[in-house]
């Protein structure tokens, strides 16, 4: 529910208590929590695209799937009922749309509404948000008490593609997974996929049966481990205990399992490397050069591990339908790619699975009382607020576990904070960081897409509540603890009235 009011003689401006940006997994989750915890509050969801789903609708490349289990990637409040644990995009989209329908969110989502800027007024304790209607070309405004930014942290418009020498010479087709053509015909074609991350290891088995041959060209190997597509224990628990209890128990089990594996890899990297190597050797053909193609120069979990369901990547390699080449690119040629070793990979289609570009808060221009907000000058508080920026929450999930695990905790805290402010008559809140607080990059992660963007991101501090925790258990203690602490400042309308009157 929204209301409209004229602003400075201009066209009517819609007014809401909370404006949610993004109708993906984070934004839809936040909307459900608001519906349940604060049913009297008005809110709207604005989505730049013409459909809900975020990542899971944007990416259309063959085989797209989750890289973590859906018992932890799913919402805590909605059981995952499908048999797949590592699920493909259509199943995840079905789950997301069910959440929208079951919680009456359909009419609250405004599609093709791209947020351009948001200006906070301390005098009014409100955000005035500028939005481009990409369907009509209009510029509209929404006034909101709060903004919850669930737009993720990467650029939806453009993926990352290095400037490869000789690219213009290649006579075949070059495709980035973020912009996959619906009519791409790779049947009987020679395909080279540049990259070694989750997208690349998904594309190989998904395309191999139709392509003449597919090659993954990697500069640096990645840790890759097989997991069952279906969790037999989870399916048994759901059958015996019912969907809700079985889901809850599986979720607890998998959260603990994820954390245990991460901690073991961090504490005992040499042992973890040996275990992963043995697993890889057992899945690959005899004589396969494991040292060259599956031996990353960094320790396990310094970057995200890649999961392959039912060992599909390894099975495809064993069948001879796919191969891996570890080398550096010298130049593209008319017929493919010339490597620094002198080998030429002939191809009809080159897929640049070379990563993403980070764009925190969707590139929105923020200002507070007329002063632009420079994100690198802010520090993240409790993983969801920016120092000095009132009534603004952002949702960034885990990089070492399921994204949604953290989103759920953030939404819970967000709703508790709203309740606390209502109970005490506050209408604005902001976090204040000590100017001498030591800071470091927001994401301590070695992935290229993170490293390229560090100078554009907010910072984090050395300890809670300023640290960007990647531990579900630590975050659960922090975000389910006391709502307020000495780092938060609150204000109410009566305070501003007194200042205006000279009191």
PDB file of N, CA, C and O in Angstrom, residues 304-344:
ATOM      1  N   UNK A 304      36.372 -19.138  -3.613  1.00  0.00           N
ATOM      2  CA  UNK A 304      35.254 -20.059  -3.456  1.00  0.00           C
ATOM      3  C   UNK A 304      35.525 -21.389  -4.157  1.00  0.00           C
ATOM      4  O   UNK A 304      36.037 -21.413  -5.274  1.00  0.00           O
ATOM      5  N   UNK A 305      35.195 -22.496  -3.489  1.00  0.00           N
ATOM      6  CA  UNK A 305      35.275 -23.813  -4.114  1.00  0.00           C
ATOM      7  C   UNK A 305      34.152 -23.972  -5.122  1.00  0.00           C
ATOM      8  O   UNK A 305      33.046 -23.485  -4.916  1.00  0.00           O
ATOM      9  N   UNK A 306      34.434 -24.626  -6.213  1.00  0.00           N
ATOM     10  CA  UNK A 306      33.401 -24.925  -7.210  1.00  0.00           C
ATOM     11  C   UNK A 306      32.816 -26.311  -6.940  1.00  0.00           C
ATOM     12  O   UNK A 306      33.555 -27.270  -6.717  1.00  0.00           O
ATOM     13  N   UNK A 307      31.507 -26.391  -6.991  1.00  0.00           N
ATOM     14  CA  UNK A 307      30.804 -27.650  -6.783  1.00  0.00           C
ATOM     15  C   UNK A 307      30.286 -28.158  -8.120  1.00  0.00           C
ATOM     16  O   UNK A 307      29.747 -27.382  -8.920  1.00  0.00           O
ATOM     17  N   UNK A 308      30.469 -29.447  -8.389  1.00  0.00           N
ATOM     18  CA  UNK A 308      29.909 -30.049  -9.598  1.00  0.00           C
ATOM     19  C   UNK A 308      28.965 -31.166  -9.167  1.00  0.00           C
ATOM     20  O   UNK A 308      29.384 -32.137  -8.541  1.00  0.00           O
ATOM     21  N   UNK A 309      27.651 -31.039  -9.448  1.00  0.00           N
ATOM     22  CA  UNK A 309      26.683 -32.042  -8.994  1.00  0.00           C
ATOM     23  C   UNK A 309      26.854 -33.374  -9.714  1.00  0.00           C
ATOM     24  O   UNK A 309      27.023 -33.424 -10.934  1.00  0.00           O
ATOM     25  N   UNK A 310      26.830 -34.423  -8.917  1.00  0.00           N
ATOM     26  CA  UNK A 310      26.987 -35.784  -9.445  1.00  0.00           C
ATOM     27  C   UNK A 310      28.247 -35.911 -10.297  1.00  0.00           C
ATOM     28  O   UNK A 310      28.292 -36.719 -11.239  1.00  0.00           O
ATOM     29  N   UNK A 311      29.267 -35.133  -9.984  1.00  0.00           N
ATOM     30  CA  UNK A 311      30.565 -35.199 -10.684  1.00  0.00           C
ATOM     31  C   UNK A 311      30.417 -35.037 -12.192  1.00  0.00           C
ATOM     32  O   UNK A 311      31.186 -35.610 -12.974  1.00  0.00           O
ATOM     33  N   UNK A 312      29.441 -34.219 -12.636  1.00  0.00           N
ATOM     34  CA  UNK A 312      29.149 -34.148 -14.073  1.00  0.00           C
ATOM     35  C   UNK A 312      30.331 -33.653 -14.901  1.00  0.00           C
ATOM     36  O   UNK A 312      30.554 -34.122 -16.024  1.00  0.00           O
ATOM     37  N   UNK A 313      31.106 -32.713 -14.373  1.00  0.00           N
ATOM     38  CA  UNK A 313      32.280 -32.241 -15.109  1.00  0.00           C
ATOM     39  C   UNK A 313      33.273 -33.372 -15.342  1.00  0.00           C
ATOM     40  O   UNK A 313      33.783 -33.557 -16.449  1.00  0.00           O
ATOM     41  N   UNK A 314      33.539 -34.139 -14.292  1.00  0.00           N
ATOM     42  CA  UNK A 314      34.514 -35.221 -14.394  1.00  0.00           C
ATOM     43  C   UNK A 314      34.020 -36.315 -15.350  1.00  0.00           C
ATOM     44  O   UNK A 314      34.805 -36.886 -16.119  1.00  0.00           O
ATOM     45  N   UNK A 315      32.730 -36.612 -15.291  1.00  0.00           N
ATOM     46  CA  UNK A 315      32.180 -37.629 -16.199  1.00  0.00           C
ATOM     47  C   UNK A 315      32.323 -37.186 -17.654  1.00  0.00           C
ATOM     48  O   UNK A 315      32.632 -37.997 -18.539  1.00  0.00           O
ATOM     49  N   UNK A 316      32.117 -35.903 -17.902  1.00  0.00           N
ATOM     50  CA  UNK A 316      32.228 -35.381 -19.266  1.00  0.00           C
ATOM     51  C   UNK A 316      33.665 -35.479 -19.769  1.00  0.00           C
ATOM     52  O   UNK A 316      33.912 -35.810 -20.936  1.00  0.00           O
ATOM     53  N   UNK A 317      34.623 -35.217 -18.889  1.00  0.00           N
ATOM     54  CA  UNK A 317      36.034 -35.337 -19.264  1.00  0.00           C
ATOM     55  C   UNK A 317      36.379 -36.796 -19.544  1.00  0.00           C
ATOM     56  O   UNK A 317      37.071 -37.114 -20.529  1.00  0.00           O
ATOM     57  N   UNK A 318      35.888 -37.707 -18.700  1.00  0.00           N
ATOM     58  CA  UNK A 318      36.182 -39.131 -18.897  1.00  0.00           C
ATOM     59  C   UNK A 318      35.636 -39.643 -20.226  1.00  0.00           C
ATOM     60  O   UNK A 318      36.225 -40.498 -20.871  1.00  0.00           O
ATOM     61  N   UNK A 319      34.508 -39.107 -20.651  1.00  0.00           N
ATOM     62  CA  UNK A 319      33.903 -39.520 -21.921  1.00  0.00           C
ATOM     63  C   UNK A 319      34.648 -38.974 -23.132  1.00  0.00           C
ATOM     64  O   UNK A 319      34.370 -39.375 -24.268  1.00  0.00           O
ATOM     65  N   UNK A 320      35.557 -38.026 -22.904  1.00  0.00           N
ATOM     66  CA  UNK A 320      36.288 -37.437 -24.013  1.00  0.00           C
ATOM     67  C   UNK A 320      35.534 -36.326 -24.727  1.00  0.00           C
ATOM     68  O   UNK A 320      35.974 -35.842 -25.770  1.00  0.00           O
ATOM     69  N   UNK A 321      34.409 -35.902 -24.150  1.00  0.00           N
ATOM     70  CA  UNK A 321      33.614 -34.845 -24.771  1.00  0.00           C
ATOM     71  C   UNK A 321      34.118 -33.460 -24.421  1.00  0.00           C
ATOM     72  O   UNK A 321      33.743 -32.466 -25.063  1.00  0.00           O
ATOM     73  N   UNK A 322      34.947 -33.369 -23.404  1.00  0.00           N
ATOM     74  CA  UNK A 322      35.458 -32.075 -22.954  1.00  0.00           C
ATOM     75  C   UNK A 322      36.908 -32.231 -22.524  1.00  0.00           C
ATOM     76  O   UNK A 322      37.353 -33.323 -22.149  1.00  0.00           O
ATOM     77  N   UNK A 323      37.637 -31.130 -22.603  1.00  0.00           N
ATOM     78  CA  UNK A 323      39.031 -31.144 -22.174  1.00  0.00           C
ATOM     79  C   UNK A 323      39.352 -29.842 -21.463  1.00  0.00           C
ATOM     80  O   UNK A 323      38.612 -28.862 -21.558  1.00  0.00           O
ATOM     81  N   UNK A 324      40.458 -29.865 -20.733  1.00  0.00           N
ATOM     82  CA  UNK A 324      40.922 -28.679 -20.014  1.00  0.00           C
ATOM     83  C   UNK A 324      42.315 -28.325 -20.509  1.00  0.00           C
ATOM     84  O   UNK A 324      43.188 -29.197 -20.629  1.00  0.00           O
ATOM     85  N   UNK A 325      42.514 -27.054 -20.787  1.00  0.00           N
ATOM     86  CA  UNK A 325      43.818 -26.538 -21.179  1.00  0.00           C
ATOM     87  C   UNK A 325      44.193 -25.442 -20.194  1.00  0.00           C
ATOM     88  O   UNK A 325      43.400 -24.519 -19.948  1.00  0.00           O
ATOM     89  N   UNK A 326      45.384 -25.550 -19.612  1.00  0.00           N
ATOM     90  CA  UNK A 326      45.869 -24.534 -18.682  1.00  0.00           C
ATOM     91  C   UNK A 326      47.017 -23.793 -19.345  1.00  0.00           C
ATOM     92  O   UNK A 326      48.095 -24.356 -19.565  1.00  0.00           O
ATOM     93  N   UNK A 327      46.775 -22.552 -19.687  1.00  0.00           N
ATOM     94  CA  UNK A 327      47.767 -21.775 -20.441  1.00  0.00           C
ATOM     95  C   UNK A 327      47.326 -20.317 -20.438  1.00  0.00           C
ATOM     96  O   UNK A 327      46.252 -19.976 -19.906  1.00  0.00           O
ATOM     97  N   UNK A 328      48.111 -19.467 -21.041  1.00  0.00           N
ATOM     98  CA  UNK A 328      47.756 -18.057 -21.174  1.00  0.00           C
ATOM     99  C   UNK A 328      47.498 -17.723 -22.635  1.00  0.00           C
ATOM    100  O   UNK A 328      48.099 -18.312 -23.532  1.00  0.00           O
ATOM    101  N   UNK A 329      46.621 -16.770 -22.838  1.00  0.00           N
ATOM    102  CA  UNK A 329      46.255 -16.374 -24.195  1.00  0.00           C
ATOM    103  C   UNK A 329      47.286 -15.384 -24.735  1.00  0.00           C
ATOM    104  O   UNK A 329      47.594 -14.385 -24.083  1.00  0.00           O
ATOM    105  N   UNK A 330      47.793 -15.684 -25.924  1.00  0.00           N
ATOM    106  CA  UNK A 330      48.654 -14.731 -26.622  1.00  0.00           C
ATOM    107  C   UNK A 330      47.793 -13.780 -27.448  1.00  0.00           C
ATOM    108  O   UNK A 330      47.860 -12.569 -27.300  1.00  0.00           O
ATOM    109  N   UNK A 331      46.930 -14.353 -28.288  1.00  0.00           N
ATOM    110  CA  UNK A 331      46.060 -13.526 -29.123  1.00  0.00           C
ATOM    111  C   UNK A 331      44.927 -14.379 -29.691  1.00  0.00           C
ATOM    112  O   UNK A 331      45.057 -15.602 -29.813  1.00  0.00           O
ATOM    113  N   UNK A 332      43.820 -13.733 -29.977  1.00  0.00           N
ATOM    114  CA  UNK A 332      42.789 -14.392 -30.766  1.00  0.00           C
ATOM    115  C   UNK A 332      43.276 -14.425 -32.216  1.00  0.00           C
ATOM    116  O   UNK A 332      44.000 -13.540 -32.671  1.00  0.00           O
ATOM    117  N   UNK A 333      42.863 -15.447 -32.943  1.00  0.00           N
ATOM    118  CA  UNK A 333      43.191 -15.550 -34.363  1.00  0.00           C
ATOM    119  C   UNK A 333      41.880 -15.645 -35.148  1.00  0.00           C
ATOM    120  O   UNK A 333      40.787 -15.649 -34.564  1.00  0.00           O
ATOM    121  N   UNK A 334      42.001 -15.759 -36.458  1.00  0.00           N
ATOM    122  CA  UNK A 334      40.797 -15.910 -37.279  1.00  0.00           C
ATOM    123  C   UNK A 334      40.025 -17.173 -36.908  1.00  0.00           C
ATOM    124  O   UNK A 334      38.794 -17.204 -36.945  1.00  0.00           O
ATOM    125  N   UNK A 335      40.758 -18.208 -36.501  1.00  0.00           N
ATOM    126  CA  UNK A 335      40.132 -19.513 -36.285  1.00  0.00           C
ATOM    127  C   UNK A 335      40.039 -19.931 -34.825  1.00  0.00           C
ATOM    128  O   UNK A 335      39.575 -21.044 -34.547  1.00  0.00           O
ATOM    129  N   UNK A 336      40.476 -19.092 -33.903  1.00  0.00           N
ATOM    130  CA  UNK A 336      40.421 -19.491 -32.509  1.00  0.00           C
ATOM    131  C   UNK A 336      41.332 -18.669 -31.627  1.00  0.00           C
ATOM    132  O   UNK A 336      41.364 -17.443 -31.716  1.00  0.00           O
ATOM    133  N   UNK A 337      42.122 -19.359 -30.787  1.00  0.00           N
ATOM    134  CA  UNK A 337      42.965 -18.693 -29.800  1.00  0.00           C
ATOM    135  C   UNK A 337      44.368 -19.265 -29.870  1.00  0.00           C
ATOM    136  O   UNK A 337      44.570 -20.485 -29.790  1.00  0.00           O
ATOM    137  N   UNK A 338      45.354 -18.383 -30.023  1.00  0.00           N
ATOM    138  CA  UNK A 338      46.761 -18.768 -29.975  1.00  0.00           C
ATOM    139  C   UNK A 338      47.246 -18.589 -28.542  1.00  0.00           C
ATOM    140  O   UNK A 338      47.118 -17.516 -27.956  1.00  0.00           O
ATOM    141  N   UNK A 339      47.809 -19.654 -27.971  1.00  0.00           N
ATOM    142  CA  UNK A 339      48.286 -19.636 -26.591  1.00  0.00           C
ATOM    143  C   UNK A 339      49.754 -19.274 -26.529  1.00  0.00           C
ATOM    144  O   UNK A 339      50.486 -19.377 -27.521  1.00  0.00           O
ATOM    145  N   UNK A 340      50.203 -18.861 -25.352  1.00  0.00           N
ATOM    146  CA  UNK A 340      51.610 -18.498 -25.182  1.00  0.00           C
ATOM    147  C   UNK A 340      52.525 -19.687 -25.418  1.00  0.00           C
ATOM    148  O   UNK A 340      53.692 -19.521 -25.795  1.00  0.00           O
ATOM    149  N   UNK A 341      52.018 -20.888 -25.229  1.00  0.00           N
ATOM    150  CA  UNK A 341      52.821 -22.094 -25.471  1.00  0.00           C
ATOM    151  C   UNK A 341      53.018 -22.355 -26.959  1.00  0.00           C
ATOM    152  O   UNK A 341      53.828 -23.195 -27.336  1.00  0.00           O
ATOM    153  N   UNK A 342      52.278 -21.641 -27.809  1.00  0.00           N
ATOM    154  CA  UNK A 342      52.342 -21.846 -29.250  1.00  0.00           C
ATOM    155  C   UNK A 342      51.216 -22.696 -29.789  1.00  0.00           C
ATOM    156  O   UNK A 342      50.996 -22.756 -31.008  1.00  0.00           O
ATOM    157  N   UNK A 343      50.450 -23.353 -28.904  1.00  0.00           N
ATOM    158  CA  UNK A 343      49.305 -24.158 -29.343  1.00  0.00           C
ATOM    159  C   UNK A 343      48.161 -23.241 -29.762  1.00  0.00           C
ATOM    160  O   UNK A 343      47.944 -22.182 -29.169  1.00  0.00           O
ATOM    161  N   UNK A 344      47.432 -23.648 -30.795  1.00  0.00           N
ATOM    162  CA  UNK A 344      46.248 -22.897 -31.203  1.00  0.00           C
ATOM    163  C   UNK A 344      45.006 -23.750 -30.962  1.00  0.00           C
ATOM    164  O   UNK A 344      44.933 -24.900 -31.392  1.00  0.00           O
TER     165      UNK A 344
END
